[in-house]
mmCIF file of C-alpha atoms and ligand atoms in Angstrom:
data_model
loop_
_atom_site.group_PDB
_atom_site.id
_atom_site.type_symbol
_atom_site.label_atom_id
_atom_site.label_comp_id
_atom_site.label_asym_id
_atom_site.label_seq_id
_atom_site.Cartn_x
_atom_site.Cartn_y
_atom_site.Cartn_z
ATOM 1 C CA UNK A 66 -26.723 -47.486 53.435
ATOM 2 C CA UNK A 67 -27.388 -44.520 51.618
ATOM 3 C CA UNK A 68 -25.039 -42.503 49.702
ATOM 4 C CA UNK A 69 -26.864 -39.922 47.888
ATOM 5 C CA UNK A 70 -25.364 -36.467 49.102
ATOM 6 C CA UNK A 71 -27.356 -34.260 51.619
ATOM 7 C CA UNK A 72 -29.576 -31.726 49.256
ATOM 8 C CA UNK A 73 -29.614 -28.162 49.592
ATOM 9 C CA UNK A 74 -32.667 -26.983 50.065
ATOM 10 C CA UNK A 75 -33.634 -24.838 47.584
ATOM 11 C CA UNK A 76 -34.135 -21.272 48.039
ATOM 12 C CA UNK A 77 -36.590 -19.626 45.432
ATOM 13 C CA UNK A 78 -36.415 -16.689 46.406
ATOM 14 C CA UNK A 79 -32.505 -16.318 45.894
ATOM 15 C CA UNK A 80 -32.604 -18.405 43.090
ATOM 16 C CA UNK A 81 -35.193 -15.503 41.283
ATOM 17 C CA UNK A 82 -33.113 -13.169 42.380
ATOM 18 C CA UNK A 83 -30.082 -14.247 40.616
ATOM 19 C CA UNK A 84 -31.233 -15.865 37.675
ATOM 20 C CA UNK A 85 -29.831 -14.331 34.311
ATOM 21 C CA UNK A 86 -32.576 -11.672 33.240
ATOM 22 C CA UNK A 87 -33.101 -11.969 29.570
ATOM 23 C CA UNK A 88 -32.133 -9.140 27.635
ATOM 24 C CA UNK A 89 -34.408 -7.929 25.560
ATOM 25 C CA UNK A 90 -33.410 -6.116 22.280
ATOM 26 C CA UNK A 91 -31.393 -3.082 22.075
ATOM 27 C CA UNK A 92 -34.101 -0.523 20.459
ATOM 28 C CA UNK A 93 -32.834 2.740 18.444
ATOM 29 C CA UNK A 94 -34.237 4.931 20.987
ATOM 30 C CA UNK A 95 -32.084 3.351 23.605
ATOM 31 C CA UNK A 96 -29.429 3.800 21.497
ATOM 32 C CA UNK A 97 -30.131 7.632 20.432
ATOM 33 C CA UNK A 98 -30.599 8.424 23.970
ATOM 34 C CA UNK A 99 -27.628 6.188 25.111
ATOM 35 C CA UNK A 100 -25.794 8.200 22.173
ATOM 36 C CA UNK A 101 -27.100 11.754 23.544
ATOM 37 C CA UNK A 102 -26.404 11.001 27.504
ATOM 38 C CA UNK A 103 -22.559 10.419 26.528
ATOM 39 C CA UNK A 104 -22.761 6.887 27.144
ATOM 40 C CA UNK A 105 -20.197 5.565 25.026
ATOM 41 C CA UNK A 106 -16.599 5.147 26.248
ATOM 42 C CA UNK A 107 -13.101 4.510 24.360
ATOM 43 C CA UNK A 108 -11.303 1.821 25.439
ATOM 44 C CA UNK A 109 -7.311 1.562 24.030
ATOM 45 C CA UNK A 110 -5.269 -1.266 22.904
ATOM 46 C CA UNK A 111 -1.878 -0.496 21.955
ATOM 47 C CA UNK A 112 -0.426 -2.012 18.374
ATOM 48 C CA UNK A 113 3.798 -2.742 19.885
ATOM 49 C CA UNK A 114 6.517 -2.637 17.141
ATOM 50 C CA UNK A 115 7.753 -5.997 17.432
ATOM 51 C CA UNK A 116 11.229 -5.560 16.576
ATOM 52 C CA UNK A 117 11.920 -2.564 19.340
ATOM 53 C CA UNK A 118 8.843 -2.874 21.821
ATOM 54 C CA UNK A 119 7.637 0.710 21.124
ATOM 55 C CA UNK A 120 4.157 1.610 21.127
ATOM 56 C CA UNK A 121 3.946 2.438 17.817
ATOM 57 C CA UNK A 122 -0.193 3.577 17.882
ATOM 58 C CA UNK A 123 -3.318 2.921 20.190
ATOM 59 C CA UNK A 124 -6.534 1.435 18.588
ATOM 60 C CA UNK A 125 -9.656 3.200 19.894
ATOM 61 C CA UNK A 126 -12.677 0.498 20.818
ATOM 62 C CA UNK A 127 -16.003 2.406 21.866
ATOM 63 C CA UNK A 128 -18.157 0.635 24.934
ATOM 64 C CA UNK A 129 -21.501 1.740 26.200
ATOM 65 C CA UNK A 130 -21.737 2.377 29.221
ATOM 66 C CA UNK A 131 -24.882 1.510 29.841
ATOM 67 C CA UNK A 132 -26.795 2.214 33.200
ATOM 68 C CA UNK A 133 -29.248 -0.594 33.256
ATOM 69 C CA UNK A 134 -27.580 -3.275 30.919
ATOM 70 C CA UNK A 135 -23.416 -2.374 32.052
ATOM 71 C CA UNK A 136 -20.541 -2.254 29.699
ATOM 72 C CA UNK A 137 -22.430 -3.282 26.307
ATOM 73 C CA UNK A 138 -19.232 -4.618 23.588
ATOM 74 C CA UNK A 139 -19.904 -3.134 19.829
ATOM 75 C CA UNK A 140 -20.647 -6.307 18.368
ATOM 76 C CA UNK A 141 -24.169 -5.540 20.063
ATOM 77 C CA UNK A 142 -24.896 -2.034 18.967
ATOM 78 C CA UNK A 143 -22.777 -1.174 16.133
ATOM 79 C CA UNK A 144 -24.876 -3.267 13.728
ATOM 80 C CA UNK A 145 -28.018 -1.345 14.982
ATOM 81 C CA UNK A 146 -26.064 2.406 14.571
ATOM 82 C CA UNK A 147 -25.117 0.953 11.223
ATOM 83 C CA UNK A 148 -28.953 0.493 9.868
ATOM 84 C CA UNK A 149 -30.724 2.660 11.772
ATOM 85 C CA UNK A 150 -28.801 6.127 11.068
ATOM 86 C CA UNK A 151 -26.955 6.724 14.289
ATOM 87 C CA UNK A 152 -23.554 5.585 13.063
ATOM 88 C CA UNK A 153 -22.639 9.320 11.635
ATOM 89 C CA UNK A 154 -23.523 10.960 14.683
ATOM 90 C CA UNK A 155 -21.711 7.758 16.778
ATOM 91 C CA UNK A 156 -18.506 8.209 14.421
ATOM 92 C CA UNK A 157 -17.879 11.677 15.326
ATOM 93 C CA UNK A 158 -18.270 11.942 18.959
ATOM 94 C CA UNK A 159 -15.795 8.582 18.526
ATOM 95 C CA UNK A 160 -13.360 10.695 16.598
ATOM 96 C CA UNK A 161 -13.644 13.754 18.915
ATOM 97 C CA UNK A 162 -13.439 11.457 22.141
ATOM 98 C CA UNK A 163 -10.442 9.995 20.660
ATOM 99 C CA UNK A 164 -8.241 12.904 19.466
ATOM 100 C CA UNK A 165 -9.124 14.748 22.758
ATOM 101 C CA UNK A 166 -7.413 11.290 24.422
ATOM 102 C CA UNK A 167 -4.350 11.848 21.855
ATOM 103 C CA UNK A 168 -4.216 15.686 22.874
ATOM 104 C CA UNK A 169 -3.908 14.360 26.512
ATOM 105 C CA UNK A 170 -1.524 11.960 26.023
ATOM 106 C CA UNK A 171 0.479 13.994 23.560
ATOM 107 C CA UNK A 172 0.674 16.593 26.186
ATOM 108 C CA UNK A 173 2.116 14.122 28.505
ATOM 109 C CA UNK A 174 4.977 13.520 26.215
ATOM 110 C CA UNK A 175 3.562 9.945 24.553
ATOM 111 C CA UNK A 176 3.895 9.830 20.579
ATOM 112 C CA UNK A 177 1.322 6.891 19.630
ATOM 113 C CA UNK A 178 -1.135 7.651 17.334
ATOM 114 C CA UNK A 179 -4.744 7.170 18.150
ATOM 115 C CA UNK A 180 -6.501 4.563 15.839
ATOM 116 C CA UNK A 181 -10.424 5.205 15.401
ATOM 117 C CA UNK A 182 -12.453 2.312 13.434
ATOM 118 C CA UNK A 183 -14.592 3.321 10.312
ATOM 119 C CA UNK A 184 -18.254 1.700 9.445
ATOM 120 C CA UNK A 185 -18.943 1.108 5.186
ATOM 121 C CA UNK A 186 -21.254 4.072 6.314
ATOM 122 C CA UNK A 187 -18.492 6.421 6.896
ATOM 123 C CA UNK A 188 -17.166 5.542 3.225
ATOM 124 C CA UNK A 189 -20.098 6.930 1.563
ATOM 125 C CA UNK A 190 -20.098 9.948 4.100
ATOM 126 C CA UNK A 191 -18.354 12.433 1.282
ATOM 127 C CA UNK A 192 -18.404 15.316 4.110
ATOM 128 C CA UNK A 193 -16.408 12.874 6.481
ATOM 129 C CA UNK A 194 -12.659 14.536 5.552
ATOM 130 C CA UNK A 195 -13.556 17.806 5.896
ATOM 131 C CA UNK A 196 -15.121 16.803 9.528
ATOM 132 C CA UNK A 197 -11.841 14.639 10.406
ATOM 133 C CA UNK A 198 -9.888 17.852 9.008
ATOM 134 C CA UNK A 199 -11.802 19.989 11.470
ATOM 135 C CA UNK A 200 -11.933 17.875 14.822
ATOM 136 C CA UNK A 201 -8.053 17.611 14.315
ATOM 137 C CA UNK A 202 -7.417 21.334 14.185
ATOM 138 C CA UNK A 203 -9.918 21.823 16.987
ATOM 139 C CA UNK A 204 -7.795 19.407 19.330
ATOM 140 C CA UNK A 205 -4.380 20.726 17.900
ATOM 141 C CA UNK A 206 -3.628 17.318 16.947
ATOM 142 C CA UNK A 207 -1.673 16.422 13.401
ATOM 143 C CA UNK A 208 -2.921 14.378 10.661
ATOM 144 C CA UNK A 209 0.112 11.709 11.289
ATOM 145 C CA UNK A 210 -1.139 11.210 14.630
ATOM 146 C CA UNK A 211 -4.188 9.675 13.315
ATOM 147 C CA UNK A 212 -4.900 6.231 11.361
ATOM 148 C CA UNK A 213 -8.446 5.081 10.156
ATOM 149 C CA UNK A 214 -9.259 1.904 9.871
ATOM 150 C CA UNK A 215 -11.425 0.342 7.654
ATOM 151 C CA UNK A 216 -12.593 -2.840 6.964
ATOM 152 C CA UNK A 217 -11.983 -4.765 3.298
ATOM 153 C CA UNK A 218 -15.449 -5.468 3.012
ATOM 154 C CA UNK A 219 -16.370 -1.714 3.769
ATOM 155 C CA UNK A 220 -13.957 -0.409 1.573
ATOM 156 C CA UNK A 221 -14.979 -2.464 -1.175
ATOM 157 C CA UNK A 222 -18.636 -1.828 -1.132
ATOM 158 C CA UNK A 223 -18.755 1.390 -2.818
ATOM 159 C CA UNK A 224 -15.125 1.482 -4.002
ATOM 160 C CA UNK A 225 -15.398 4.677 -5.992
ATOM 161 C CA UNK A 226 -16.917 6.862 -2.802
ATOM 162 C CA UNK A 227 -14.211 4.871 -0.506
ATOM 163 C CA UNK A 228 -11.480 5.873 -3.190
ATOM 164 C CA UNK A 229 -12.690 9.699 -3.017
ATOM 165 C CA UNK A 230 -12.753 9.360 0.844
ATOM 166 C CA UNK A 231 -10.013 7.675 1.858
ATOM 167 C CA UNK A 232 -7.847 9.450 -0.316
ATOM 168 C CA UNK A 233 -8.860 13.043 1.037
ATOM 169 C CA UNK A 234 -8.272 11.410 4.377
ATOM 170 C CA UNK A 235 -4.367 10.640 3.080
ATOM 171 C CA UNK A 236 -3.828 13.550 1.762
ATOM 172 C CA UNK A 237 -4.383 15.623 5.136
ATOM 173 C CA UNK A 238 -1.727 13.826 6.023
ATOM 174 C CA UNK A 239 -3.573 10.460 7.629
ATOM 175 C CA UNK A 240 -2.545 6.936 8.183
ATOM 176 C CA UNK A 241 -5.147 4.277 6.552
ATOM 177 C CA UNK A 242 -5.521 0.608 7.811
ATOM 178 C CA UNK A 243 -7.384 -2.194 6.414
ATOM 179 C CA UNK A 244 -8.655 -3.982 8.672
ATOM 180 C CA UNK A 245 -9.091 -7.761 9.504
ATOM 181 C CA UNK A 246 -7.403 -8.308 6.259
ATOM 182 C CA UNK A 247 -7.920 -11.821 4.944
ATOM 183 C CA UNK A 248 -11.960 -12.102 6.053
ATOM 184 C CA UNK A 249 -13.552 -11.099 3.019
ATOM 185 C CA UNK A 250 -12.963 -11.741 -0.533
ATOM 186 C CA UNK A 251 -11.105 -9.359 -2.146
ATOM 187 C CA UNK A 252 -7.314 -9.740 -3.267
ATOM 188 C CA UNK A 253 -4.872 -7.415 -2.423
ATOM 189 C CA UNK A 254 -4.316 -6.474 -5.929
ATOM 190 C CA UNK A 255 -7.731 -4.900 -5.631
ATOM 191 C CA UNK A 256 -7.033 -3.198 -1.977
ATOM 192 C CA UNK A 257 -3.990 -1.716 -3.512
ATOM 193 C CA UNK A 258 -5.561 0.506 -5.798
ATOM 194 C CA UNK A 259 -6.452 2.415 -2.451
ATOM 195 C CA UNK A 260 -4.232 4.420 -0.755
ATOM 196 C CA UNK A 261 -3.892 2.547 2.206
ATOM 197 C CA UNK A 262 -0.662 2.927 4.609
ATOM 198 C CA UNK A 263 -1.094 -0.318 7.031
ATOM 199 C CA UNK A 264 -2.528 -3.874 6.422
ATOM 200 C CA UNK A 265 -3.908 -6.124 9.676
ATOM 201 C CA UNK A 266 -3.974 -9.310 9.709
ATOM 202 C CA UNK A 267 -6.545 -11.180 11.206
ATOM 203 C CA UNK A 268 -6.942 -12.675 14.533
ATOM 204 C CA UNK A 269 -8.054 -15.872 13.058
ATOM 205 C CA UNK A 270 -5.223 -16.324 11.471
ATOM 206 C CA UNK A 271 -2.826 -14.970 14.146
ATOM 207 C CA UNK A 272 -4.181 -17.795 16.440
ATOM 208 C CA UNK A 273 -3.045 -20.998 14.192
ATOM 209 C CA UNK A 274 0.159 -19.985 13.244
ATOM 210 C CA UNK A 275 1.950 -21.930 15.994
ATOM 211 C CA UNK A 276 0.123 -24.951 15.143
ATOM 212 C CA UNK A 277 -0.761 -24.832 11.559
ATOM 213 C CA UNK A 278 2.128 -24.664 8.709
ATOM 214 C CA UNK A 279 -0.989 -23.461 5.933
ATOM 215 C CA UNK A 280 -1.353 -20.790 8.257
ATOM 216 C CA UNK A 281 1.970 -19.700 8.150
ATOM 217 C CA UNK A 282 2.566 -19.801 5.103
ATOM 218 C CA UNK A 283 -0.400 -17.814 4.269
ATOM 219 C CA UNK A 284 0.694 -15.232 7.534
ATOM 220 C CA UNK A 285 4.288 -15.146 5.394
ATOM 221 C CA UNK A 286 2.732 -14.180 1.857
ATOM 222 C CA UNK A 287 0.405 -11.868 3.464
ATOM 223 C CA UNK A 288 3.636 -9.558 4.678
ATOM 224 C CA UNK A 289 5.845 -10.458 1.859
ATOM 225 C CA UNK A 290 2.887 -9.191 -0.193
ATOM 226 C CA UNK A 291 2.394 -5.664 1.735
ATOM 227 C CA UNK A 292 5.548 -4.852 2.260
ATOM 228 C CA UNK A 293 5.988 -4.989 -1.741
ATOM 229 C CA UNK A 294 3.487 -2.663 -1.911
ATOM 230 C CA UNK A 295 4.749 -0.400 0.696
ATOM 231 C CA UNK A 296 2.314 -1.176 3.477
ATOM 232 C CA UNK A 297 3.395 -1.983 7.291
ATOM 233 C CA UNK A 298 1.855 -5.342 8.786
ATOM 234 C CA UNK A 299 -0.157 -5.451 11.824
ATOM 235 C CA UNK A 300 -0.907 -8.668 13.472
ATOM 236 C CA UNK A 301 -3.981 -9.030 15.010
ATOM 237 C CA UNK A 302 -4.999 -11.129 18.358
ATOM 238 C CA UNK A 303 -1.830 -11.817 19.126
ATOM 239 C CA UNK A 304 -2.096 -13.929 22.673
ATOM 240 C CA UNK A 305 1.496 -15.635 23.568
ATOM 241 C CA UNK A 306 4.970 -15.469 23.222
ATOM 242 C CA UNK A 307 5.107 -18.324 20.504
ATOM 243 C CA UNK A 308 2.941 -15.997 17.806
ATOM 244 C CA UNK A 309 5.198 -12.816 18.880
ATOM 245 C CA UNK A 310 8.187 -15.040 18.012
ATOM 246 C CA UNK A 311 7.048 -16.189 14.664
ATOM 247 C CA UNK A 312 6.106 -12.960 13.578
ATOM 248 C CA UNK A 313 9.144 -11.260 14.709
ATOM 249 C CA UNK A 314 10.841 -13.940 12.149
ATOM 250 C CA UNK A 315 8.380 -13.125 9.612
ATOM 251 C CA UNK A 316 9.400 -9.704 9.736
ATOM 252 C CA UNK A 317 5.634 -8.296 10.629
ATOM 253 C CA UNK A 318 6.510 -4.671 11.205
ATOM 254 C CA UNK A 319 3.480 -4.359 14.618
ATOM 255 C CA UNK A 320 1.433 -6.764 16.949
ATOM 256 C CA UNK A 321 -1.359 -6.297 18.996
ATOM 257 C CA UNK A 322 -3.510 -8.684 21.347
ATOM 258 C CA UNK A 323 -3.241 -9.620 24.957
ATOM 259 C CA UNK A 324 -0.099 -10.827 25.102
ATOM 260 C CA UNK A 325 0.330 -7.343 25.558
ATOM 261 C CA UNK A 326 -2.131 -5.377 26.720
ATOM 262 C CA UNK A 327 -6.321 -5.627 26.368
ATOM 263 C CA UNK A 328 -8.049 -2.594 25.292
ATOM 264 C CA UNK A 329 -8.199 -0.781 28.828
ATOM 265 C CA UNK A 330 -9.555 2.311 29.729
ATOM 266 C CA UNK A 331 -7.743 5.856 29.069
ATOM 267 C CA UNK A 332 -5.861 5.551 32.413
ATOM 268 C CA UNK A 333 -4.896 2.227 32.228
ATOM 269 C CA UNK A 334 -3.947 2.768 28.912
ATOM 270 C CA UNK A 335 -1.817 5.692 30.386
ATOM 271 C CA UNK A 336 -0.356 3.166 32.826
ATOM 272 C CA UNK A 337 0.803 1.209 30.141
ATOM 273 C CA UNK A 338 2.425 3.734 28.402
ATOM 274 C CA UNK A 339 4.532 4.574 31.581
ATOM 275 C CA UNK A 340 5.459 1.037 32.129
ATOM 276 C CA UNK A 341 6.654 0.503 29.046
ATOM 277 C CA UNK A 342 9.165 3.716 29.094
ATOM 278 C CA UNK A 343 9.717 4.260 33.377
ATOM 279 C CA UNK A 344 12.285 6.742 32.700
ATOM 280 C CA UNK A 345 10.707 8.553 30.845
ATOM 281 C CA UNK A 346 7.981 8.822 33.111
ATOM 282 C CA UNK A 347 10.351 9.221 35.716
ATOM 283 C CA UNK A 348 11.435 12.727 33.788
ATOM 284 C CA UNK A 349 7.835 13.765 33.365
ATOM 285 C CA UNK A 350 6.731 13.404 37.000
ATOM 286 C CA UNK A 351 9.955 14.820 38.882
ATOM 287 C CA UNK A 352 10.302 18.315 39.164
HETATM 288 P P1 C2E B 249 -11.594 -4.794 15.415
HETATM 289 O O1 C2E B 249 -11.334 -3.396 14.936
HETATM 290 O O2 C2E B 249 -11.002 -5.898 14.589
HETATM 291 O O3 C2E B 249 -11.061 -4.840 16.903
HETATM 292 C C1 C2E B 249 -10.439 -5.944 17.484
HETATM 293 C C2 C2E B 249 -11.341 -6.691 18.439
HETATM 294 O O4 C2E B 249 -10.659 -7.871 18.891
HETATM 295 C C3 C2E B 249 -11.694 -5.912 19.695
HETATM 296 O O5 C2E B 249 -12.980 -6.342 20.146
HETATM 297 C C4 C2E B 249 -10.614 -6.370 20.671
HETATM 298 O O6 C2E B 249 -10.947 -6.210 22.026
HETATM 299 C C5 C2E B 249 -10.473 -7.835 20.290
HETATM 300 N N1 C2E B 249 -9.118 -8.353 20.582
HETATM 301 C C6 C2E B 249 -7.964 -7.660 20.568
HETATM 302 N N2 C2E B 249 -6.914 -8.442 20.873
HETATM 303 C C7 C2E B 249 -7.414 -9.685 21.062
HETATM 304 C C8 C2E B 249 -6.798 -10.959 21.392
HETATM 305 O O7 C2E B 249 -5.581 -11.103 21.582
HETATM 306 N N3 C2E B 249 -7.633 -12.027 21.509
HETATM 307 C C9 C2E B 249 -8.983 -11.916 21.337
HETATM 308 N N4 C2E B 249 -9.725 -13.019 21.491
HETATM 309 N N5 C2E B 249 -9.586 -10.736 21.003
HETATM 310 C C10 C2E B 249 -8.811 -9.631 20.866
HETATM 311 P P2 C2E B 249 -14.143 -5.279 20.396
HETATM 312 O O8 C2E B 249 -13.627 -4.137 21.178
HETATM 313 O O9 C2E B 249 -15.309 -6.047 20.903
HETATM 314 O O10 C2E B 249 -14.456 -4.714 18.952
HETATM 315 C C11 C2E B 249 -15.096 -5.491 17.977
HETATM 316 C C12 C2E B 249 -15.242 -4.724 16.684
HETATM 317 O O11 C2E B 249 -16.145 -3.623 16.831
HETATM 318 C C13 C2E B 249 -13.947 -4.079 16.184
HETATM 319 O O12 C2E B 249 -13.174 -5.049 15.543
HETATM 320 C C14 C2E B 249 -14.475 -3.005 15.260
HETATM 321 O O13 C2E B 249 -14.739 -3.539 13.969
HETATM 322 C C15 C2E B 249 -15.791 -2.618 15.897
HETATM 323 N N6 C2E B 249 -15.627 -1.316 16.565
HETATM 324 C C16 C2E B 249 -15.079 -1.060 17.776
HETATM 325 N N7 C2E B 249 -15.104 0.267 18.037
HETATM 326 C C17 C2E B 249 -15.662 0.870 16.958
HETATM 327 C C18 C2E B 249 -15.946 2.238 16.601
HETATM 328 O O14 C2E B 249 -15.675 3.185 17.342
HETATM 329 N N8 C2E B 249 -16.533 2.457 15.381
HETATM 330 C C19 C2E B 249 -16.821 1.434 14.519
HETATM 331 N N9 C2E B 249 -17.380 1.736 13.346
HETATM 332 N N10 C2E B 249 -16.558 0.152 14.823
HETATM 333 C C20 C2E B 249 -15.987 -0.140 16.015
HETATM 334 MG MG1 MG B 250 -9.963 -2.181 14.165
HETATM 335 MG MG1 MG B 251 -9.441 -5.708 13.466
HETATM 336 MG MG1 MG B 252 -10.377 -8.777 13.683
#
């Protein structure tokens, strides 16, 4: 007896068709022209104060929407703006794209502030303020409702040009975030001498703290050690209940991940917003 399953005959033809085309390198003049067609798209993903639910701010995440390849994730072209001089001209249509977004949503009655992402390019940009200062008056927005973030390994590259920088951002009046705190190698002694206003903790320490004691302790110091300093604590990658809970006993001031929320696009990020408050968005739709 036999008992090798019947086999499918193979079709070629189908199986050409569907096979997963190999994509080849993004070039810079994809990119430039990607840039120039308005290709690129904010995504939001809300940061929740943990101890009353609130959306306290919404992180901006640019996607290109590419024709030919789909939704391309930053991880494949920001590296590529970054080195081949597009990332000036990338980070101000981001900024303008996003405080237009806050504009909207502030005009709908929402308070978060918008959170736009800076490259170690931007830190050397010395014109950057005066641009930020600008696109903020253009879309009526205030300086509160707006919070850069920066990496620690961006801010510590040139940390003389990121001092001038950053604090010309602060003192129009906006919030500054170091990002993915607890990837690179500097101490918070040395992050301190910068005027930042919020501290985020990294996903990959978010994701052991249920499981792994060294990681809480380390989570613990972390926000013992910015909120000494004055800073509010972010937690990044947040993803269940368990990490909320821990964090709400560790007193981390925000959280943000997909427990909550992914980053979504501007109306689902709207969505969310109503969901969270429904009477108020019950006020704002009645007559
Ligand atoms: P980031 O600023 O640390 O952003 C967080 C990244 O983690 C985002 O990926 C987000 O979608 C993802 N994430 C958020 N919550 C969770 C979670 O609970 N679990 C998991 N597994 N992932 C989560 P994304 O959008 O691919 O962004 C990657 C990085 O690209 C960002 O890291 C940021 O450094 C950079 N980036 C994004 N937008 C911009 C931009 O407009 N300008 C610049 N210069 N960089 C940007
Ligand atoms: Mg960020
Ligand atoms: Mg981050
Ligand atoms: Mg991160």
């Amino acid at each position: 007896k036999c008992l090798r399953k019947p086999v499918k005959p193979v079709d070629l033809r189908e199986m050409l068709a569907n096979r997963p085309r190999p994509q080849s390198a993004i070039a810079r003049e994809e990119l430039a022209l990607g840039i120039e067609a308005r290709e690129l798209v904010l995504f939001y993903q809300p940061k929740i104060e943990v101890a009353t639910g609130a959306v306290s701010s919404a992180e901006a995440l640019v996607r290109w929407n590419n024709g030919r390849r789909g939704l391309i994730f930053p991880g494949s072209f920001i590296p590529l703006a970054e080195t081949s001089g597009l990332m000036s001209t990338m980070t101000d249509m981001v900024l303008d794209q996003a405080l237009f977004d806050r504009a909207a949503w502030g005009a709908l009655g929402f308070s978060p502030a918008v959170a736009v992402n800076l490259s170690a390019s931007a830190l050397v940009d010395l014109d950057l303020p005066d641009r930020v200062g600008a696109s903020l008056h253009k879309h009526g927005v205030p300086a509160s409702a707006l919070i850069l973030e920066v990496t620690e390994a961006s801010a510590m590259r040139d940390t003389r040009s990121s001092m001038d920088v950053l604090t010309r951002l602060r003192i129009k009046g906006a919030g500054v975030s170091i990002d993915d705190f607890g990837t690179g190698y500097s101490s918070l002694a040395e992050l301190h001498r910068l005027p930042f206003t919020e501290l985020k903790i990294d996903r990959s320490f978010t994701m052991e703290i249920h499981h792994d004691k060294d990681s809480r302790i380390i989570v613990d110091a972390i926000i013992r050690m910015a909120h000494a300093m004055g800073l509010r604590v972010v937690a990044e990658g947040v993803e269940t209940a368990e990490q909320l809970r821990i964090l709400a006993d560790m007193e981390c001031d925000a959280a943000q991940g997909y427990h909550f929320c992914r980053a979504v696009p501007y109306d689902k990020f709207i969505a969310f917003l109503e969901s969270r408050e429904p009477a108020f968005a019950d006020r704002v739709i009645s007559p």
